[in-house]
Short mmCIF file of C-alpha atoms (C1' of nucleotides) in Angstrom, two decimals:
data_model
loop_
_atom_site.label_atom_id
_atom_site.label_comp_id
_atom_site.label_asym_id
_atom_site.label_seq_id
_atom_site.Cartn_x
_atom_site.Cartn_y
_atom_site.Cartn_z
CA UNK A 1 -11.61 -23.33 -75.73
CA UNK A 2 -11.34 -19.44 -75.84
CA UNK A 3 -12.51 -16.87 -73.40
CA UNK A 4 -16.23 -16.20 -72.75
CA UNK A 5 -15.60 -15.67 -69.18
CA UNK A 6 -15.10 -11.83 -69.86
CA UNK A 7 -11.54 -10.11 -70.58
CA UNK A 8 -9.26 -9.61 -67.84
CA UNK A 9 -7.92 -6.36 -68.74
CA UNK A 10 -5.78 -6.24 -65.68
CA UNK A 11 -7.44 -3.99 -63.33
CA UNK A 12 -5.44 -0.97 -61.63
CA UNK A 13 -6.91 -2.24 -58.52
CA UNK A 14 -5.85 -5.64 -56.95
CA UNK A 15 -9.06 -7.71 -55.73
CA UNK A 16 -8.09 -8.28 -52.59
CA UNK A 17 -9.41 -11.48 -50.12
CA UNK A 18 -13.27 -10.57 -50.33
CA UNK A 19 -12.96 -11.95 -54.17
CA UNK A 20 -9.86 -13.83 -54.00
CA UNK A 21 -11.17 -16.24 -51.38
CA UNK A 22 -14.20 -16.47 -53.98
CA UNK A 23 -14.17 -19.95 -55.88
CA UNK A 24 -16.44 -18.68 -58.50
CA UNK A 25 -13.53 -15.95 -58.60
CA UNK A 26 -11.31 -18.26 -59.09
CA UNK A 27 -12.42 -20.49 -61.58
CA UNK A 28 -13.57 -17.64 -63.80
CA UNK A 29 -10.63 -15.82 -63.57
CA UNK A 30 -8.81 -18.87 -64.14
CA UNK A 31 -10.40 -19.54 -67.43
CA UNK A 32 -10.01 -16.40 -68.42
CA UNK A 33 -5.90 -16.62 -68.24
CA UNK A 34 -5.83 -20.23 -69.72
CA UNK A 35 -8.03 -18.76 -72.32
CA UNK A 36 -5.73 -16.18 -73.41
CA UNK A 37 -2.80 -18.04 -72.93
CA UNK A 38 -4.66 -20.86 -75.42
CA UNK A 39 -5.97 -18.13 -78.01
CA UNK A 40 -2.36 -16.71 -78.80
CA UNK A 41 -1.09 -20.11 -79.16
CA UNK A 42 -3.99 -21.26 -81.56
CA UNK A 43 -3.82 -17.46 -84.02
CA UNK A 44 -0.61 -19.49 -86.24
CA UNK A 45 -2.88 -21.90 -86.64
CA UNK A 46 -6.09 -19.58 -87.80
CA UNK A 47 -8.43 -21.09 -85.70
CA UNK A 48 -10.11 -19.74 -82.20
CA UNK A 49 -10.43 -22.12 -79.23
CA UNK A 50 -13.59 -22.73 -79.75
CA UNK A 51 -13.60 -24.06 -83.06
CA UNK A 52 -10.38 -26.05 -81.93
CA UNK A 53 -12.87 -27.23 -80.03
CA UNK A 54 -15.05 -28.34 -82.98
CA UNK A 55 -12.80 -29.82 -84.71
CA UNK A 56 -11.69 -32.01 -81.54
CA UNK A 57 -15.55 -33.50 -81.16
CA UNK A 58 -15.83 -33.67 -84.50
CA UNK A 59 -12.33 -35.58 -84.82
CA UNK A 60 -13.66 -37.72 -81.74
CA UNK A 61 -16.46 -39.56 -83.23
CA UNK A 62 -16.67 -39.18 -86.86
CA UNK A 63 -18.74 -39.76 -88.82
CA UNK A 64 -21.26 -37.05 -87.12
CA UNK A 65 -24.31 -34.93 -88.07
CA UNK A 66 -24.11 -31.32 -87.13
CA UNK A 67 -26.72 -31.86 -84.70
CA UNK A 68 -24.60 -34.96 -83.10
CA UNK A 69 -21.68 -32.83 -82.58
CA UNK A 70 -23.45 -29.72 -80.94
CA UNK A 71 -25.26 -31.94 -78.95
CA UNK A 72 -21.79 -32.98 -77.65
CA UNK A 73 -20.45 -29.41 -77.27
CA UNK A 74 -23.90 -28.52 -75.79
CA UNK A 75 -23.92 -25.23 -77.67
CA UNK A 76 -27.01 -25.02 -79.76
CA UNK A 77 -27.68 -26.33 -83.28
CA UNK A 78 -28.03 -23.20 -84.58
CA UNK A 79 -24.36 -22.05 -83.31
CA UNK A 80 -23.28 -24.81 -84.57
CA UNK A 81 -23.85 -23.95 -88.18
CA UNK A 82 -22.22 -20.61 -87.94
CA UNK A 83 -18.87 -22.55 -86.42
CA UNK A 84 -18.83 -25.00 -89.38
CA UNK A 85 -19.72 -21.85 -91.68
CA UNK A 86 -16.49 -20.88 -90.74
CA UNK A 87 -14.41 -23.87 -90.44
CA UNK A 88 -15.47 -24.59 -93.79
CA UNK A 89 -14.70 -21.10 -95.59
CA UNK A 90 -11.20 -21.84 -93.93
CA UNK A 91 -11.10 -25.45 -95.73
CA UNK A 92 -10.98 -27.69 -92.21
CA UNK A 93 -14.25 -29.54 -92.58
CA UNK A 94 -16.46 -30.60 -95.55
CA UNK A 95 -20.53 -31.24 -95.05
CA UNK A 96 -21.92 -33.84 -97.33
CA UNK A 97 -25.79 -34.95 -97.18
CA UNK A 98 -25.77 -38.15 -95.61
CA UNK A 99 -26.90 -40.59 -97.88
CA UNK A 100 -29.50 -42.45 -95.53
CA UNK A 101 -31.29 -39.60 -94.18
CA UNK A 102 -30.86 -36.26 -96.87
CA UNK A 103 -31.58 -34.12 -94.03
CA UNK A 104 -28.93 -34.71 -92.39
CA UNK A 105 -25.18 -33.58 -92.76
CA UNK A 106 -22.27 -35.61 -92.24
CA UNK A 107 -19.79 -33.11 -91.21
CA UNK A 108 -15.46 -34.51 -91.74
CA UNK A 109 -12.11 -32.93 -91.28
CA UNK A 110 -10.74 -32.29 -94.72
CA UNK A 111 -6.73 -33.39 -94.71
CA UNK A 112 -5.90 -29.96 -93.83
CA UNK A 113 -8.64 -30.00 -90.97
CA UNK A 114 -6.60 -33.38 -89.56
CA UNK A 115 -3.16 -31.43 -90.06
CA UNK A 116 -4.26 -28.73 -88.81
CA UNK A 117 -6.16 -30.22 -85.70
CA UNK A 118 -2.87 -31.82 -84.76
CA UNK A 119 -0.68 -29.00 -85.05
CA UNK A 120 -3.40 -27.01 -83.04
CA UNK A 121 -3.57 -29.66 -80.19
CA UNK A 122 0.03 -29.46 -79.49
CA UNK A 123 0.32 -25.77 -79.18
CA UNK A 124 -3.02 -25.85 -77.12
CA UNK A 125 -1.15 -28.70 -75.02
CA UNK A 126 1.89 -26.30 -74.60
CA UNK A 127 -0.44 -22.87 -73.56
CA UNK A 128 -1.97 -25.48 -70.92
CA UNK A 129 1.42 -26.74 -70.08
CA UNK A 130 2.90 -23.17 -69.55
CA UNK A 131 -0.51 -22.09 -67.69
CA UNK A 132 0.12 -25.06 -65.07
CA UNK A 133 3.91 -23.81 -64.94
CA UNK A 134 3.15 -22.50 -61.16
CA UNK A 135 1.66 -25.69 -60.15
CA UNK A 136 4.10 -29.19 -59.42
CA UNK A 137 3.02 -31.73 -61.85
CA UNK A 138 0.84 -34.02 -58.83
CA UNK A 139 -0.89 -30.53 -58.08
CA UNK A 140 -1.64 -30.14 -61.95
CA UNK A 141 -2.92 -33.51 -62.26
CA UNK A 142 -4.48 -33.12 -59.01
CA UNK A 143 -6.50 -29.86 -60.06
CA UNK A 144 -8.00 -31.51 -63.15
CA UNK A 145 -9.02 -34.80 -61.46
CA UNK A 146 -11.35 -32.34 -58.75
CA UNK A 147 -12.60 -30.38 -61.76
CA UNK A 148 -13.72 -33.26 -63.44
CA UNK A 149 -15.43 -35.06 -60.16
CA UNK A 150 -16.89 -31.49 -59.60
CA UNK A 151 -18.33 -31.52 -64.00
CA UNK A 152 -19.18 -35.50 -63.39
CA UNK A 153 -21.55 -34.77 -60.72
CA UNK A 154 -24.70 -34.00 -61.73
CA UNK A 155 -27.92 -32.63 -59.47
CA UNK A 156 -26.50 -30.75 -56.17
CA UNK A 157 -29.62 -28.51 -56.53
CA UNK A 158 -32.07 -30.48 -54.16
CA UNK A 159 -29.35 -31.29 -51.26
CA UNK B 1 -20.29 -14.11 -59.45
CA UNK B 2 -23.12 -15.64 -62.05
CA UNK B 3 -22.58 -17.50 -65.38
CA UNK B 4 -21.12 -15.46 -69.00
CA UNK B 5 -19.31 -18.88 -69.52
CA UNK B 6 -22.55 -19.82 -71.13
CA UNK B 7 -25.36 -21.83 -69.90
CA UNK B 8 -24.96 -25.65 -69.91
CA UNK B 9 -28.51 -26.91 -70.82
CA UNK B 10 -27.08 -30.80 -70.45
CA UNK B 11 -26.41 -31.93 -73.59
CA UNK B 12 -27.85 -34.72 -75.53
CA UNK B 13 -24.61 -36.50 -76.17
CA UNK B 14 -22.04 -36.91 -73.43
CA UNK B 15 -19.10 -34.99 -74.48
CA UNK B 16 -15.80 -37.56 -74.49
CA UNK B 17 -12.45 -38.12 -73.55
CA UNK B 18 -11.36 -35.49 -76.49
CA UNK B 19 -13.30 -32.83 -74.29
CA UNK B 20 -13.45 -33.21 -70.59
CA UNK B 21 -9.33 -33.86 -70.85
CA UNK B 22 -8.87 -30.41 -71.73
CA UNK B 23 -8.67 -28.27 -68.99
CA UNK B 24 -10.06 -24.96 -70.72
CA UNK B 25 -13.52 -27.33 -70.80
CA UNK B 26 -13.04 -28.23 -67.25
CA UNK B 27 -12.76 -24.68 -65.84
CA UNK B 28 -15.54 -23.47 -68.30
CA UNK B 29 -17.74 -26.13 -67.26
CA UNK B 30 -17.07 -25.89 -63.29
CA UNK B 31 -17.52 -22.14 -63.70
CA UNK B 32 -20.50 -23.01 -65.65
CA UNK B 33 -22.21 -25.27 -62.86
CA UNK B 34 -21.38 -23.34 -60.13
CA UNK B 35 -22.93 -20.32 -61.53
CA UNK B 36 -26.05 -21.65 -61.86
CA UNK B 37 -25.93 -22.84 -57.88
CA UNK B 38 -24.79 -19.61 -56.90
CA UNK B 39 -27.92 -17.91 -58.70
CA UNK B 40 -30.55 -20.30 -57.47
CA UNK B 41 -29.28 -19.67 -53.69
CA UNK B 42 -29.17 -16.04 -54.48
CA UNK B 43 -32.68 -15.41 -56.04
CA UNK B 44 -34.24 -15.28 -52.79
CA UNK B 45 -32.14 -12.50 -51.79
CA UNK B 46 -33.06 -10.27 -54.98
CA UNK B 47 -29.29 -9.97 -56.23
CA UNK B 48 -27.38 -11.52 -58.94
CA UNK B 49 -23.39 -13.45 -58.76
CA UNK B 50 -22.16 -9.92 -60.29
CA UNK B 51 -23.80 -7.69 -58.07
CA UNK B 52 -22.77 -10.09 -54.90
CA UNK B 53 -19.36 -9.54 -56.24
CA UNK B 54 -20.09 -5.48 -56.18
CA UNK B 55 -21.47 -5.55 -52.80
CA UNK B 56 -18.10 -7.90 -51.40
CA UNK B 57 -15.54 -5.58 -53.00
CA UNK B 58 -17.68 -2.10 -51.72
CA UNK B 59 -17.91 -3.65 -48.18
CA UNK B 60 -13.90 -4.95 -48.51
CA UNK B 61 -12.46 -1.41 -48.41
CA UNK B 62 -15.18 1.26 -47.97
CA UNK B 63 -15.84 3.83 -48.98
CA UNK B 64 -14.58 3.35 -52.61
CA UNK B 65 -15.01 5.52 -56.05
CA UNK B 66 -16.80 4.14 -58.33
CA UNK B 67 -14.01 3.72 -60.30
CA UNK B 68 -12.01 2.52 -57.57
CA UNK B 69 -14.79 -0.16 -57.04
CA UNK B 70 -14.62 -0.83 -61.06
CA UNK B 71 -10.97 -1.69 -60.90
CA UNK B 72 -11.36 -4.23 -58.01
CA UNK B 73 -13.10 -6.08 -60.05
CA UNK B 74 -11.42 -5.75 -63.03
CA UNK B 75 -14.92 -4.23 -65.36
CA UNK B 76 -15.12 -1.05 -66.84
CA UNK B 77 -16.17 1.86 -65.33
CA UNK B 78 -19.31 2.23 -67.46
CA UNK B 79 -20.29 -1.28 -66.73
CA UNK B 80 -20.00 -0.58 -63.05
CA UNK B 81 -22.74 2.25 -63.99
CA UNK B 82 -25.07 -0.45 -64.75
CA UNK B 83 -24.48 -2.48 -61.81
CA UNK B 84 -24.72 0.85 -59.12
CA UNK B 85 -28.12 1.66 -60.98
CA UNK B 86 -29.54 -1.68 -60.19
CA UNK B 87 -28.46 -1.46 -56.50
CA UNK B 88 -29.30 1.55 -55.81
CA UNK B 89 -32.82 1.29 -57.44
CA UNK B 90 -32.85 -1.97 -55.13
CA UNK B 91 -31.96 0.36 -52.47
CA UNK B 92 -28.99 -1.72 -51.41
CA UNK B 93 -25.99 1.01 -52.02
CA UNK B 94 -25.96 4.77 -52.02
CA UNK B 95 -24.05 7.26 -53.68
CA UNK B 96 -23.16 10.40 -52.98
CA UNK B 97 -20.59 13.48 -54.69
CA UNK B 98 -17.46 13.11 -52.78
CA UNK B 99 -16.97 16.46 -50.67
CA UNK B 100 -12.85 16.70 -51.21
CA UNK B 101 -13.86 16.01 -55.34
CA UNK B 102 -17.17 16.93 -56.55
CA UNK B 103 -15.82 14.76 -59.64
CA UNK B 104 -16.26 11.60 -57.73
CA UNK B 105 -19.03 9.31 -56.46
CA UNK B 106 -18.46 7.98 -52.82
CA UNK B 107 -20.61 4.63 -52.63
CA UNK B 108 -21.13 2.83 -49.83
CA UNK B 109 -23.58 0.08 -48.80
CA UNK B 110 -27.02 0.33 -47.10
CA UNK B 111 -28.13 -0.95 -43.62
CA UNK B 112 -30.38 -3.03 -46.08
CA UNK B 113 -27.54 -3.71 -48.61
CA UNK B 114 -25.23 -4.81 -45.14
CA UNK B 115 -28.29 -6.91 -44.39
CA UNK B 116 -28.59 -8.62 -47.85
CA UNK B 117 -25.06 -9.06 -48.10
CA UNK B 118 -24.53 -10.92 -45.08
CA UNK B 119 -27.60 -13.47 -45.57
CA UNK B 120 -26.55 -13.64 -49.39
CA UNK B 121 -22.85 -14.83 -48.77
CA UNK B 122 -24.38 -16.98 -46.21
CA UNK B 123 -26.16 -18.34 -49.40
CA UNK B 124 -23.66 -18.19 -51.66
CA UNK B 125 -21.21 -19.88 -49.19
CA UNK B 126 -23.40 -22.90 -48.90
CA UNK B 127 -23.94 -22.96 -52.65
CA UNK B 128 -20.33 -23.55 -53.01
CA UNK B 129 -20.16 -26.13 -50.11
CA UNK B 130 -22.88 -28.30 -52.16
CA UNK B 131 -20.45 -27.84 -55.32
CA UNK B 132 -17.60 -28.88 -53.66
CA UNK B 133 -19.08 -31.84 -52.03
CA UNK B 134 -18.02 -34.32 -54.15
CA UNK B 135 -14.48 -33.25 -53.00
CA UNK B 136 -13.07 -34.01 -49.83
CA UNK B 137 -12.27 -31.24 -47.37
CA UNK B 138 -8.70 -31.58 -48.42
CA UNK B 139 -9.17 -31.66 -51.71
CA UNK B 140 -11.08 -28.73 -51.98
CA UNK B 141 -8.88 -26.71 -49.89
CA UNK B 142 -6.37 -27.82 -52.49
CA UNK B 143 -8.03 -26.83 -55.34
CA UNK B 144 -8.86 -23.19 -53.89
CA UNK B 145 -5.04 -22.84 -53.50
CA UNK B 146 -3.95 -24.41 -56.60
CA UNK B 147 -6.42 -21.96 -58.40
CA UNK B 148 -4.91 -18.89 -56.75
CA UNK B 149 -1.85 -19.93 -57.76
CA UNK B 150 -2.59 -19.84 -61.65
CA UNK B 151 -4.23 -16.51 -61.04
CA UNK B 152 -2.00 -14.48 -58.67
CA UNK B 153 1.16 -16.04 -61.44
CA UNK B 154 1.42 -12.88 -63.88
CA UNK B 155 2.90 -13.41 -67.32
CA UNK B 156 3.12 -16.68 -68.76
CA UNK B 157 3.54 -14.82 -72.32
CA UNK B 158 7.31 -15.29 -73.23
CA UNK B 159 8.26 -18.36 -72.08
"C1'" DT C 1 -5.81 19.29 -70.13
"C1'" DA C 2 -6.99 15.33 -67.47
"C1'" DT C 3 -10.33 12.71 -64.83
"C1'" DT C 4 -15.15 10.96 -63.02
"C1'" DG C 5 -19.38 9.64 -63.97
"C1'" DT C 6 -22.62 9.18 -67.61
"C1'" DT C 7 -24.86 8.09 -72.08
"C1'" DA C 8 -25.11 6.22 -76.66
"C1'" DT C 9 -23.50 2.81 -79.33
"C1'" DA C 10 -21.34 -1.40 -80.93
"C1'" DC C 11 -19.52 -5.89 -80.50
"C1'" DT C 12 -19.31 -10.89 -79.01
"C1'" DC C 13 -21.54 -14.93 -77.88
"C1'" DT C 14 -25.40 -17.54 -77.79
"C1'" DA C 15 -30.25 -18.76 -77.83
"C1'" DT C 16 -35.39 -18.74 -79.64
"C1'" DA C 17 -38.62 -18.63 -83.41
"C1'" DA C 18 -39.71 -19.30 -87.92
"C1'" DC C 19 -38.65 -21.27 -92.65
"C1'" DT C 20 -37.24 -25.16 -96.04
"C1'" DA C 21 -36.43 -29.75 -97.17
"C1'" DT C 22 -36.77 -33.95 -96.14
"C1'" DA C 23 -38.73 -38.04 -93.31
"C1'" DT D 1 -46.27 -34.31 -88.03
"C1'" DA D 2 -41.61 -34.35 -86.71
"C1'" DT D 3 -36.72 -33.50 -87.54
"C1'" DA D 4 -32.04 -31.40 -89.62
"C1'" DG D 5 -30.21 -27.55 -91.19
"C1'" DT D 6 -30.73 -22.75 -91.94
"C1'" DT D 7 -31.87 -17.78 -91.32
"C1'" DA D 8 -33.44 -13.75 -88.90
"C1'" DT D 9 -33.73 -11.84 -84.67
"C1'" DA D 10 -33.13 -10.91 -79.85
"C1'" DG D 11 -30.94 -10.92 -75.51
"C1'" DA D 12 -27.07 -10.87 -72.10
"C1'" DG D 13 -22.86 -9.01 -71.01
"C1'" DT D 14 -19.33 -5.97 -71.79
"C1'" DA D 15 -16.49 -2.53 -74.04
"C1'" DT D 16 -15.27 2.02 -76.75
"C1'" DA D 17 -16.26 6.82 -77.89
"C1'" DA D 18 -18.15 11.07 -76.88
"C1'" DC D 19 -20.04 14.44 -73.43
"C1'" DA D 20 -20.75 17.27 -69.09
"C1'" DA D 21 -18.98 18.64 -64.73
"C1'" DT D 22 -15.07 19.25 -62.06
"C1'" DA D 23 -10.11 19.32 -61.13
#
DNA sequence: TATTGTTATACTCTATAACTATA
DNA sequence: TATAGTTATAGAGTATAACAATA
């Protein structure tokens, strides 16, 4: 996944309650943590989280155009191309014209994109494993069953 | 608080199993949607989630530095620059030369930036109640805590 | 010399607009 | 005309480096 919630540098300061008791606080400091914590595990593997990321939608539901799989991430086509830009200097993916429609782009994991994907995952798994270290395992499970009711949700803005 | 985890636009394409298991994705994405609550309910007030945040750590433990204030909340001292500019142009905070060191900027709120800040964590305070609705009180509550827990847990580097 | 606030600058991430080629 | 991929560009958000005033 990787940061873009800002970078933590811990502050001299501590917050105190006026921010702690924050949820937005919270959650972006949060993400910020797991993201670090997930961004040393993935440098072995020479990939960022957010083309781990990639690779994992792309790995999902193959075979898919480039416009498919943003659509997915819901980042932008246009971002999109720079990530597979890079994922393919690095040899993980391969683009081919799809054969139907020649605008299009049928975008694969190369052998070393698969090996690499899995190898990724599990250190990924371990950084989130490590991050949820303070919690008890029902708490962990617990926490990412309310995050996902809270993502599921759609439309709170009228109520 | 406010967004910089990016802004959502739903996507086209429902993301997956291989996505919304991950709990990087799940933070980002809670993060995401609250973000954009929290700036609807403040836009009537005339502040942004980051300058909210500014205004809650100067009124936790007036009257602060500027850099003081900077470290709180874990930014840089020339970002907090920005941020005082804004306020005080929306005549919400004032600064003035601390007497004991001329070096130093005392900053403290306003009667209108008290004002504001009241009515806007009143906002704020409901946005969060509508994002947390799909929760029940418990599990919210539980969430909050859990969250602290991963945040207030230093160094999960080594082991 | 070190520190506070400031300014200028650069970097990261992402989107919008415009272009090319297909359809 | 509309769409997929691409490119150029711009904007938001934040940091680093250098500078002036003060300690």
């Amino acid at each position: 996944m990787s940061n873009a919630a800002g970078n933590d540098q811990q502050g001299e300061n501590s917050p105190g309650p006026e921010l702690t008791g924050r949820l937005g606080y919270l959650l972006k400091h949060a993400l910020s943590r797991l993201s670090e914590l997930n961004a040393e595990a993935l440098t072995p593997h020479g990939i960022t989280g957010r083309e781990l990321a990639v690779l994992l939608v792309l790995a999902g539901r193959e075979p898919a155009s480039q416009q498919e799989a943003a659509g997915r991430l819901g980042i932008d086509r246009t971002t999109m191309v720079a990530f597979l830009d890079a994922l393919e200097r690095k040899g993980l993916v391969a683009r081919r014209p799809d054969a139907n429609d020649r605008r299009r782009n049928v975008v694969a994991l190369t052998e070393s994109g698969t090996d690499t994907l899995r190898l990724a995952v599990k250190a990924s798994d371990d950084a989130q494993r490590r991050f949820l270290a303070p919690l008890t395992r029902t708490a962990g499970e617990q926490l990412k069953r309310s995050l996902y009711k809270l993502i599921a949700t759609d439309d709170r803005r009228g109520d």
